[in-house]
PDB file of C-alpha atoms in Angstrom:
ATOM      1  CA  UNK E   1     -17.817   8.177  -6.968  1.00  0.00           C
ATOM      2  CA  UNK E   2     -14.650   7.002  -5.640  1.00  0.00           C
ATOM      3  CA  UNK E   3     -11.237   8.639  -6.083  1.00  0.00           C
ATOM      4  CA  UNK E   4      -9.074   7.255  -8.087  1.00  0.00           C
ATOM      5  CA  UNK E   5      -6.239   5.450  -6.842  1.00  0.00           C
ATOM      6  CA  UNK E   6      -3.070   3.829  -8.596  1.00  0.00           C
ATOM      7  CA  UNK E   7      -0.792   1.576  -6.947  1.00  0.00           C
ATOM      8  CA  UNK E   8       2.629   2.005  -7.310  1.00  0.00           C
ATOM      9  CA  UNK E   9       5.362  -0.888  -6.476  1.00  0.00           C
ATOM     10  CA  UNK E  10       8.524   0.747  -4.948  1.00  0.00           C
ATOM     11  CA  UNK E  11      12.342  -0.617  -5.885  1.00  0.00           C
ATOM     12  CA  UNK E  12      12.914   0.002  -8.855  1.00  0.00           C
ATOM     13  CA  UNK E  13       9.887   1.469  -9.857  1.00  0.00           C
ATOM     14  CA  UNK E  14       9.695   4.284  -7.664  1.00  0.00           C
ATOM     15  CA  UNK E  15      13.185   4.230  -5.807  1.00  0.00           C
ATOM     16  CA  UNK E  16      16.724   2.474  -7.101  1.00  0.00           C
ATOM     17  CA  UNK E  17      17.354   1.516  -3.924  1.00  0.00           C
ATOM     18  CA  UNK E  18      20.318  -0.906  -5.570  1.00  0.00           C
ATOM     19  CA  UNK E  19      22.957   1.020  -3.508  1.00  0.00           C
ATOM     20  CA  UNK E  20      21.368   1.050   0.114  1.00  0.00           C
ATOM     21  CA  UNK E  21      19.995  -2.933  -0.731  1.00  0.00           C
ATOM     22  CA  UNK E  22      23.674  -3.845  -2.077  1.00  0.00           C
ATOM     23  CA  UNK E  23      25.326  -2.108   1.160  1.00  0.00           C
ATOM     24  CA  UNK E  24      23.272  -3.413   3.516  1.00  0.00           C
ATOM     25  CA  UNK E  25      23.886  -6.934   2.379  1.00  0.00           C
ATOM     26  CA  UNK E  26      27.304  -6.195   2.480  1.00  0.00           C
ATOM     27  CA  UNK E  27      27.343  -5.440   6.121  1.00  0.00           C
ATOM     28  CA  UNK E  28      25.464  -8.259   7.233  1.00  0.00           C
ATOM     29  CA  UNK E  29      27.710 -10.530   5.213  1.00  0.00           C
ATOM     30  CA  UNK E  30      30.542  -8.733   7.114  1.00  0.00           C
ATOM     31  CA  UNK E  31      28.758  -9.019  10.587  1.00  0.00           C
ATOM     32  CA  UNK E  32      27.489 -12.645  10.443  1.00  0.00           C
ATOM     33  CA  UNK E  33      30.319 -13.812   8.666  1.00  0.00           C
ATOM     34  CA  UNK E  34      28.196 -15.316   6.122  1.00  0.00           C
ATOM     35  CA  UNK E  35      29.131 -14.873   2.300  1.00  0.00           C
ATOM     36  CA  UNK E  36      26.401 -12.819   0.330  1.00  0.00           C
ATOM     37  CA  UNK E  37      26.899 -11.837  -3.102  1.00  0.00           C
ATOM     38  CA  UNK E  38      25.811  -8.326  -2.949  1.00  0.00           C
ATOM     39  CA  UNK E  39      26.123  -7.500  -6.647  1.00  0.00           C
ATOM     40  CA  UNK E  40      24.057 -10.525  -7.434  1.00  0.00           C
ATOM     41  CA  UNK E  41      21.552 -10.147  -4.870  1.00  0.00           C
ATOM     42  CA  UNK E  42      20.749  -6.043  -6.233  1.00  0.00           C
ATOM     43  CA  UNK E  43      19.801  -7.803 -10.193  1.00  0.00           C
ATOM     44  CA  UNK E  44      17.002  -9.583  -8.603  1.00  0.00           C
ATOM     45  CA  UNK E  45      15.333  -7.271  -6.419  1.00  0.00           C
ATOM     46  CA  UNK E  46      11.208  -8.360  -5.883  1.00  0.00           C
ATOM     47  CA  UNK E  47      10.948 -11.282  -3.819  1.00  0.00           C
ATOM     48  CA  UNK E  48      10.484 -11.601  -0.506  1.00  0.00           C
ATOM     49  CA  UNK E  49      13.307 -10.783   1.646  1.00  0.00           C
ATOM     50  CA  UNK E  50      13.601 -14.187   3.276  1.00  0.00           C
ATOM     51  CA  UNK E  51      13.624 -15.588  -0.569  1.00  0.00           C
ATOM     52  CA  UNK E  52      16.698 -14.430  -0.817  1.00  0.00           C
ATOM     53  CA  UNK E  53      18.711 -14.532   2.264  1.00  0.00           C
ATOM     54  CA  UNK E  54      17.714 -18.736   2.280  1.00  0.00           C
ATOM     55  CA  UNK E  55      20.499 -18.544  -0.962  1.00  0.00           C
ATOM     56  CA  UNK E  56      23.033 -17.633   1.598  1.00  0.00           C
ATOM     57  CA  UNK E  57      22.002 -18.645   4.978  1.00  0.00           C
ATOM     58  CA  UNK E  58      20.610 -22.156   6.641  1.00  0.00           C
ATOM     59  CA  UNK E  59      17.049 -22.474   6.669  1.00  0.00           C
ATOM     60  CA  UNK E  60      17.055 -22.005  10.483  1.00  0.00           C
ATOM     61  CA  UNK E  61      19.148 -18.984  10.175  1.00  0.00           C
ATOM     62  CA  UNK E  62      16.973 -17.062   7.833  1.00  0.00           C
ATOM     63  CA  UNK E  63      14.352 -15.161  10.091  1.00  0.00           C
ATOM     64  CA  UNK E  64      17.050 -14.127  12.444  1.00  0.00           C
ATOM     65  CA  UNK E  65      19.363 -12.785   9.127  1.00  0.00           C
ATOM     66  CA  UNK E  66      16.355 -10.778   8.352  1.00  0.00           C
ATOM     67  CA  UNK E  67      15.723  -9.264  11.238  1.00  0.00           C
ATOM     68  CA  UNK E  68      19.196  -8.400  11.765  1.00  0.00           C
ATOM     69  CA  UNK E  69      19.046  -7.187   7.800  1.00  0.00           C
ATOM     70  CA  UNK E  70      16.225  -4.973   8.607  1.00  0.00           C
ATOM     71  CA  UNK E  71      17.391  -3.249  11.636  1.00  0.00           C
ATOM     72  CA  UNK E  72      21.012  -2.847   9.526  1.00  0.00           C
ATOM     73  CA  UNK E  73      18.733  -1.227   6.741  1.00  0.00           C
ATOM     74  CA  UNK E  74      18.106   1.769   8.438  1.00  0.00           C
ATOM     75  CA  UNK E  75      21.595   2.658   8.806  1.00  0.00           C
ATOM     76  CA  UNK E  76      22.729   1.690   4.725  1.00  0.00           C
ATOM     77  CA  UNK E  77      19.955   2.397   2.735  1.00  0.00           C
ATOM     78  CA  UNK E  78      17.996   5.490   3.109  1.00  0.00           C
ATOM     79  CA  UNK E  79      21.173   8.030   2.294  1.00  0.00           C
ATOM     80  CA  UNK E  80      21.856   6.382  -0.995  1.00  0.00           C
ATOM     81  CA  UNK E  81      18.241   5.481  -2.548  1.00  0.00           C
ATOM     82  CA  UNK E  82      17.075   8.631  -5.155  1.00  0.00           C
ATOM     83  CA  UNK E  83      13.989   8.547  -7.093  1.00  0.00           C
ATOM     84  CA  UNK E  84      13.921   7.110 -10.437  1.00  0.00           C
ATOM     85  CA  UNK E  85      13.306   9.219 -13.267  1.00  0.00           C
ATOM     86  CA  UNK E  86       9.671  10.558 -13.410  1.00  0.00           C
ATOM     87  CA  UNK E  87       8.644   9.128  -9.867  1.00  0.00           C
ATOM     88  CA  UNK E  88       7.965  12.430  -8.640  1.00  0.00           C
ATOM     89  CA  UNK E  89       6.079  13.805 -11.574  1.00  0.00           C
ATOM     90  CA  UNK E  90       4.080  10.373 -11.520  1.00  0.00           C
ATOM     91  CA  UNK E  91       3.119  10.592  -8.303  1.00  0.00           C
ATOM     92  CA  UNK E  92       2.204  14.425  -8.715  1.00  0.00           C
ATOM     93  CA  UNK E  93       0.061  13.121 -11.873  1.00  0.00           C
ATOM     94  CA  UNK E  94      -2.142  11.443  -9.789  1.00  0.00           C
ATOM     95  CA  UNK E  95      -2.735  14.001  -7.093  1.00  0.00           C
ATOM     96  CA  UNK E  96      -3.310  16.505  -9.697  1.00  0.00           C
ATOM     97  CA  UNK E  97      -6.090  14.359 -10.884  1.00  0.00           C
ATOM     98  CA  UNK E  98      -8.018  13.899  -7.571  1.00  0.00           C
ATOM     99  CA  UNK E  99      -6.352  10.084  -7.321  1.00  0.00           C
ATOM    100  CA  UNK E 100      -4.984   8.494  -4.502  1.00  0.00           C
ATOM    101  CA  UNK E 101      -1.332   6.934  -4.390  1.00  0.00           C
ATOM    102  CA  UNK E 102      -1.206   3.500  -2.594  1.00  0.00           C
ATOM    103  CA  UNK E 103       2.397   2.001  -2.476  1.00  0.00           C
ATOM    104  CA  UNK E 104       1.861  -1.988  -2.440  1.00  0.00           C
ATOM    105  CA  UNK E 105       5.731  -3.582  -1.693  1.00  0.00           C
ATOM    106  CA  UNK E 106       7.576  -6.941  -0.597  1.00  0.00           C
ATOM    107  CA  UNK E 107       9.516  -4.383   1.476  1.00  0.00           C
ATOM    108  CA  UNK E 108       9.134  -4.471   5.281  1.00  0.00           C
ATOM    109  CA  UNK E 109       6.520  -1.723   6.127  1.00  0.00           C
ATOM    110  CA  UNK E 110       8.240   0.758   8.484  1.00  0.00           C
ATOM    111  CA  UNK E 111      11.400   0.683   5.906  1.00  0.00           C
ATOM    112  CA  UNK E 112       9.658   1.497   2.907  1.00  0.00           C
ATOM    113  CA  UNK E 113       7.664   4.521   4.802  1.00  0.00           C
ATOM    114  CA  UNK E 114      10.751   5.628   6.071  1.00  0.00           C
ATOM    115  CA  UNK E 115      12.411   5.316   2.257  1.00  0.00           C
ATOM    116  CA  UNK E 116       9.292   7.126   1.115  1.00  0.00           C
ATOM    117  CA  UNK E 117       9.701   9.985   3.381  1.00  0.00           C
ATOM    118  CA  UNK E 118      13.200  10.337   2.882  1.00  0.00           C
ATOM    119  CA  UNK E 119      12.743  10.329  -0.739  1.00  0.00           C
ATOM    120  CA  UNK E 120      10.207  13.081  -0.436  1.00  0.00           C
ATOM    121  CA  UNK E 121       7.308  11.269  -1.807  1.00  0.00           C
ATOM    122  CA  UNK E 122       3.653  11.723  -1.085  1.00  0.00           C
ATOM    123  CA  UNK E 123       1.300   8.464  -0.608  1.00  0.00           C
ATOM    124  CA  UNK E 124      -1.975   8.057   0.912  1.00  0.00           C
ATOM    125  CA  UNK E 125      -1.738   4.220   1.315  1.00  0.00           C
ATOM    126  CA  UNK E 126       1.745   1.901   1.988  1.00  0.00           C
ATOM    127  CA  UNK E 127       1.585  -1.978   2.651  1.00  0.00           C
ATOM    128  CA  UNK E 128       4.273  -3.706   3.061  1.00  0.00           C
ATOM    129  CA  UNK E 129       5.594  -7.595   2.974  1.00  0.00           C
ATOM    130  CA  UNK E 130       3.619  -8.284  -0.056  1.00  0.00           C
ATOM    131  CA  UNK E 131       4.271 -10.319  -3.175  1.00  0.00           C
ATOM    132  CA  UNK E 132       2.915 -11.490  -6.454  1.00  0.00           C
ATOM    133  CA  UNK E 133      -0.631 -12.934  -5.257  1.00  0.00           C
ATOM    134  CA  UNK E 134      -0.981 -11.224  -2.050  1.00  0.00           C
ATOM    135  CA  UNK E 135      -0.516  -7.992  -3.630  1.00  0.00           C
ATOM    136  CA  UNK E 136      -3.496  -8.230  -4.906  1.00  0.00           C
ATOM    137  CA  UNK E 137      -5.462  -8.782  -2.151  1.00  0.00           C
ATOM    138  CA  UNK E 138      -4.460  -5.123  -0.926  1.00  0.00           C
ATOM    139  CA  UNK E 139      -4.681  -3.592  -4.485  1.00  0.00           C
ATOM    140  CA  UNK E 140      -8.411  -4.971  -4.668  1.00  0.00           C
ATOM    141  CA  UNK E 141      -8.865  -4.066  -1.175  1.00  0.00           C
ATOM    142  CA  UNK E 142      -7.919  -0.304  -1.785  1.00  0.00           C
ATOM    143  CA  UNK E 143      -9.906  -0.577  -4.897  1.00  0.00           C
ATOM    144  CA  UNK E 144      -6.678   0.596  -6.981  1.00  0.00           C
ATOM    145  CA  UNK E 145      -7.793   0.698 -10.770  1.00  0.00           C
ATOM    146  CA  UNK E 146      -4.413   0.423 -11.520  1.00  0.00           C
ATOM    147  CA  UNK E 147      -0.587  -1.284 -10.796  1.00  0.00           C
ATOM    148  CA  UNK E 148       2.305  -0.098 -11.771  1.00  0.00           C
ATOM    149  CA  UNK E 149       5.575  -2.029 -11.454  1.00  0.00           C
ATOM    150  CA  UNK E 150       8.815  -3.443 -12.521  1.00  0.00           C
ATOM    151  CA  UNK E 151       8.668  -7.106 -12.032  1.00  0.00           C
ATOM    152  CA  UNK E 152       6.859  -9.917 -13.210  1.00  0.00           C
ATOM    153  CA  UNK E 153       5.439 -10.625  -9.561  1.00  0.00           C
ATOM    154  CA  UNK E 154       3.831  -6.657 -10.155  1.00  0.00           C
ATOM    155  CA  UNK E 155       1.774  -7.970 -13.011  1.00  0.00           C
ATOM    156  CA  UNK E 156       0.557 -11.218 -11.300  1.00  0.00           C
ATOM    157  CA  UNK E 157      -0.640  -9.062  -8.005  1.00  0.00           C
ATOM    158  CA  UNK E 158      -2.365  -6.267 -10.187  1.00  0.00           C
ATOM    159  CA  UNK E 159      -3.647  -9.441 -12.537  1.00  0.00           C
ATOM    160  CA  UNK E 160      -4.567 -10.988  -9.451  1.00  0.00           C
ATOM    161  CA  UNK E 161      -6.730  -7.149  -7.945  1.00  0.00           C
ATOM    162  CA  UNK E 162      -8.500  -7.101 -11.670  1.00  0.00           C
ATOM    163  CA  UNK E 163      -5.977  -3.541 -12.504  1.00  0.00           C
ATOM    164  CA  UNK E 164      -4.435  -2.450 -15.215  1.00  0.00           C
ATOM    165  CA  UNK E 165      -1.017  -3.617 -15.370  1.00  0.00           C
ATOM    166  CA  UNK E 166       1.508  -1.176 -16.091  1.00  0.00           C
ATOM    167  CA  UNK E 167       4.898  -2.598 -16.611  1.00  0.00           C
ATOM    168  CA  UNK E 168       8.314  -0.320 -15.998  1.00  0.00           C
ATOM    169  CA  UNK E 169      11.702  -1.662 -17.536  1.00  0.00           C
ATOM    170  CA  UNK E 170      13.743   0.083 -14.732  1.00  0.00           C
ATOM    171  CA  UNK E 171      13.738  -3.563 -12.800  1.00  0.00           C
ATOM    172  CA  UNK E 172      14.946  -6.617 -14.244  1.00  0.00           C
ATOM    173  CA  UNK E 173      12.184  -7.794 -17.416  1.00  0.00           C
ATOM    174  CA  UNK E 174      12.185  -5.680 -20.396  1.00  0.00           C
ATOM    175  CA  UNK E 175       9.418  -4.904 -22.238  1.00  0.00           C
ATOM    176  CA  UNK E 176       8.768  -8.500 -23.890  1.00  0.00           C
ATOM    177  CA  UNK E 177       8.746 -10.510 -20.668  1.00  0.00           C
ATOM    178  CA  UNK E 178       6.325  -8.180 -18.906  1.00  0.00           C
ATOM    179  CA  UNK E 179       3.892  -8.289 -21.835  1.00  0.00           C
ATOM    180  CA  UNK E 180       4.659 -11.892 -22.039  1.00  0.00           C
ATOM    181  CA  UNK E 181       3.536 -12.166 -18.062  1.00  0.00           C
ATOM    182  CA  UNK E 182      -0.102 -10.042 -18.919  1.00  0.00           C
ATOM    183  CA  UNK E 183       1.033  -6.555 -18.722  1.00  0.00           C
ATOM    184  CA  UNK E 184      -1.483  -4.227 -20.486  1.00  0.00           C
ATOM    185  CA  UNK E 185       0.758  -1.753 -20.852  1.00  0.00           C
ATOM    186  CA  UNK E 186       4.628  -1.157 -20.696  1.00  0.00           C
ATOM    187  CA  UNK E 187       6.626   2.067 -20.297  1.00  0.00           C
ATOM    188  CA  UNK E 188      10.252   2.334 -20.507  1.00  0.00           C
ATOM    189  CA  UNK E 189       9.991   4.251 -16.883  1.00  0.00           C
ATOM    190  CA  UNK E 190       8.139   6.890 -15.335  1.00  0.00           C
ATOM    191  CA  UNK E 191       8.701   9.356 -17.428  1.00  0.00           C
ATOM    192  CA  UNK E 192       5.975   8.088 -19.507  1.00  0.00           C
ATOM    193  CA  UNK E 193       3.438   7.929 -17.229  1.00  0.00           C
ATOM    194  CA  UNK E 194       1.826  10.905 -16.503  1.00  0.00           C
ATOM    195  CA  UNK E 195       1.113  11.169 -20.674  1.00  0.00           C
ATOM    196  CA  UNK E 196      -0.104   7.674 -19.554  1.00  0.00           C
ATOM    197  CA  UNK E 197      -2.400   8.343 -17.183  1.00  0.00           C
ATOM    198  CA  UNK E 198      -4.039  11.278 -19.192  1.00  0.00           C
ATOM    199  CA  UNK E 199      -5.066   9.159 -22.173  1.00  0.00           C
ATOM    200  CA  UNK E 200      -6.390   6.864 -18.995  1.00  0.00           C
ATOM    201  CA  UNK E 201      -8.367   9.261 -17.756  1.00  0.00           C
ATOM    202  CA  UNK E 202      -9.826  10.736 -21.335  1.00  0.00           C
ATOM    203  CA  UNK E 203     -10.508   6.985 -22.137  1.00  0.00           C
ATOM    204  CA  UNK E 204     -12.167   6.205 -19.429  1.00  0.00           C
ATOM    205  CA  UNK E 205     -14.484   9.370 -19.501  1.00  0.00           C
ATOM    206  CA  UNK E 206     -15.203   8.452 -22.845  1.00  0.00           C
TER     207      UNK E 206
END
């Protein structure tokens, strides 16, 4: 039998990374020129990157914003991004059960393994530059049994994979908006989980 593995998004379900996304913005605004409305930009964290830069930049601007955006990343982001509550102990959860973590993000790959090291957190899978539908395709790939996530893109990609969703309010839907979008279950944050993932477990034995 297979080991168990949960998926995990990563801003604002595992990391607030608000502060490093916000001043990053902030210095390619400054670099380029280019007006960005940081403080708007960090209340609709999910999409993909390029989503969001095409509200501030000409369309043939974008991919060059982004790459500049990316490389700027490493510099703003890392020092200011802490785990949200119960991300560790989550994480733990699952280890101490046999599972395996897989991190499935819109984040560009080698950023969000370098925000996962700094942050001190244990995975055994990361993909990167994934969204909503496409999520899925790793989730099911990596045979994840479950999602868990903050956004209502989360729920469509662990929809999408056949996993339980598992909705977190620490992003921008609260708890009626990601049961609205198919969520099977929603937790305030990760502090809830690990109780979660017990009854899982004992269900699931059953």
């Amino acid at each position: 039998m297979s080991a168990l593995t949960i998926g995990f998004d990563l801003d604002m379900t595992l990391l607030d990374t608000r502060p490093g996304i916000r001043a990053t913005h902030l210095a390619l605004s400054e670099e380029t020129g280019t007006y960005i409305d940081a403080d708007l930009v960090v209340t609709r964290l999910g999409p993909p990157l390029t989503q969001e830069l095409a509200n501030w930049f000409p369309a043939d601007q974008v991919e060059a914003a982004a790459d500049r955006y990316r490389v700027l990343y490493r510099d703003h982001a890392f020092e200011p991004t802490v785990p949200l509550p119960g991300a560790l102990d989550s994480v733990a959860a699952v280890r101490a059960a046999g599972g395996r973590v897989a991190v499935i993000t819109g984040k560009y790959g080698p950023n969000a393994r370098l925000h996962l090291e700094h942050a001190g957190i244990a995975y055994d899978a990361l993909v990167g530059d994934l969204w909503a539908e496409t999520k899925g395709v790793a989730l099911r790939e990596l045979g994840a049994a479950v999602y868990v996530g903050d956004h209502l893109g989360d729920i469509v990609g662990a929809l999408a994979a056949g996993a339980v969703a598992v909705g977190v309010t620490t992003g921008p839907y609260g708890a009626a908006e990601l049961t609205e979008a198919g969520a099977h279950v929603v937790l305030a944050d990760l502090t809830e989980f690990p109780a979660w993932l017990a009854g899982y477990r004992a269900s699931d034995r059953s």
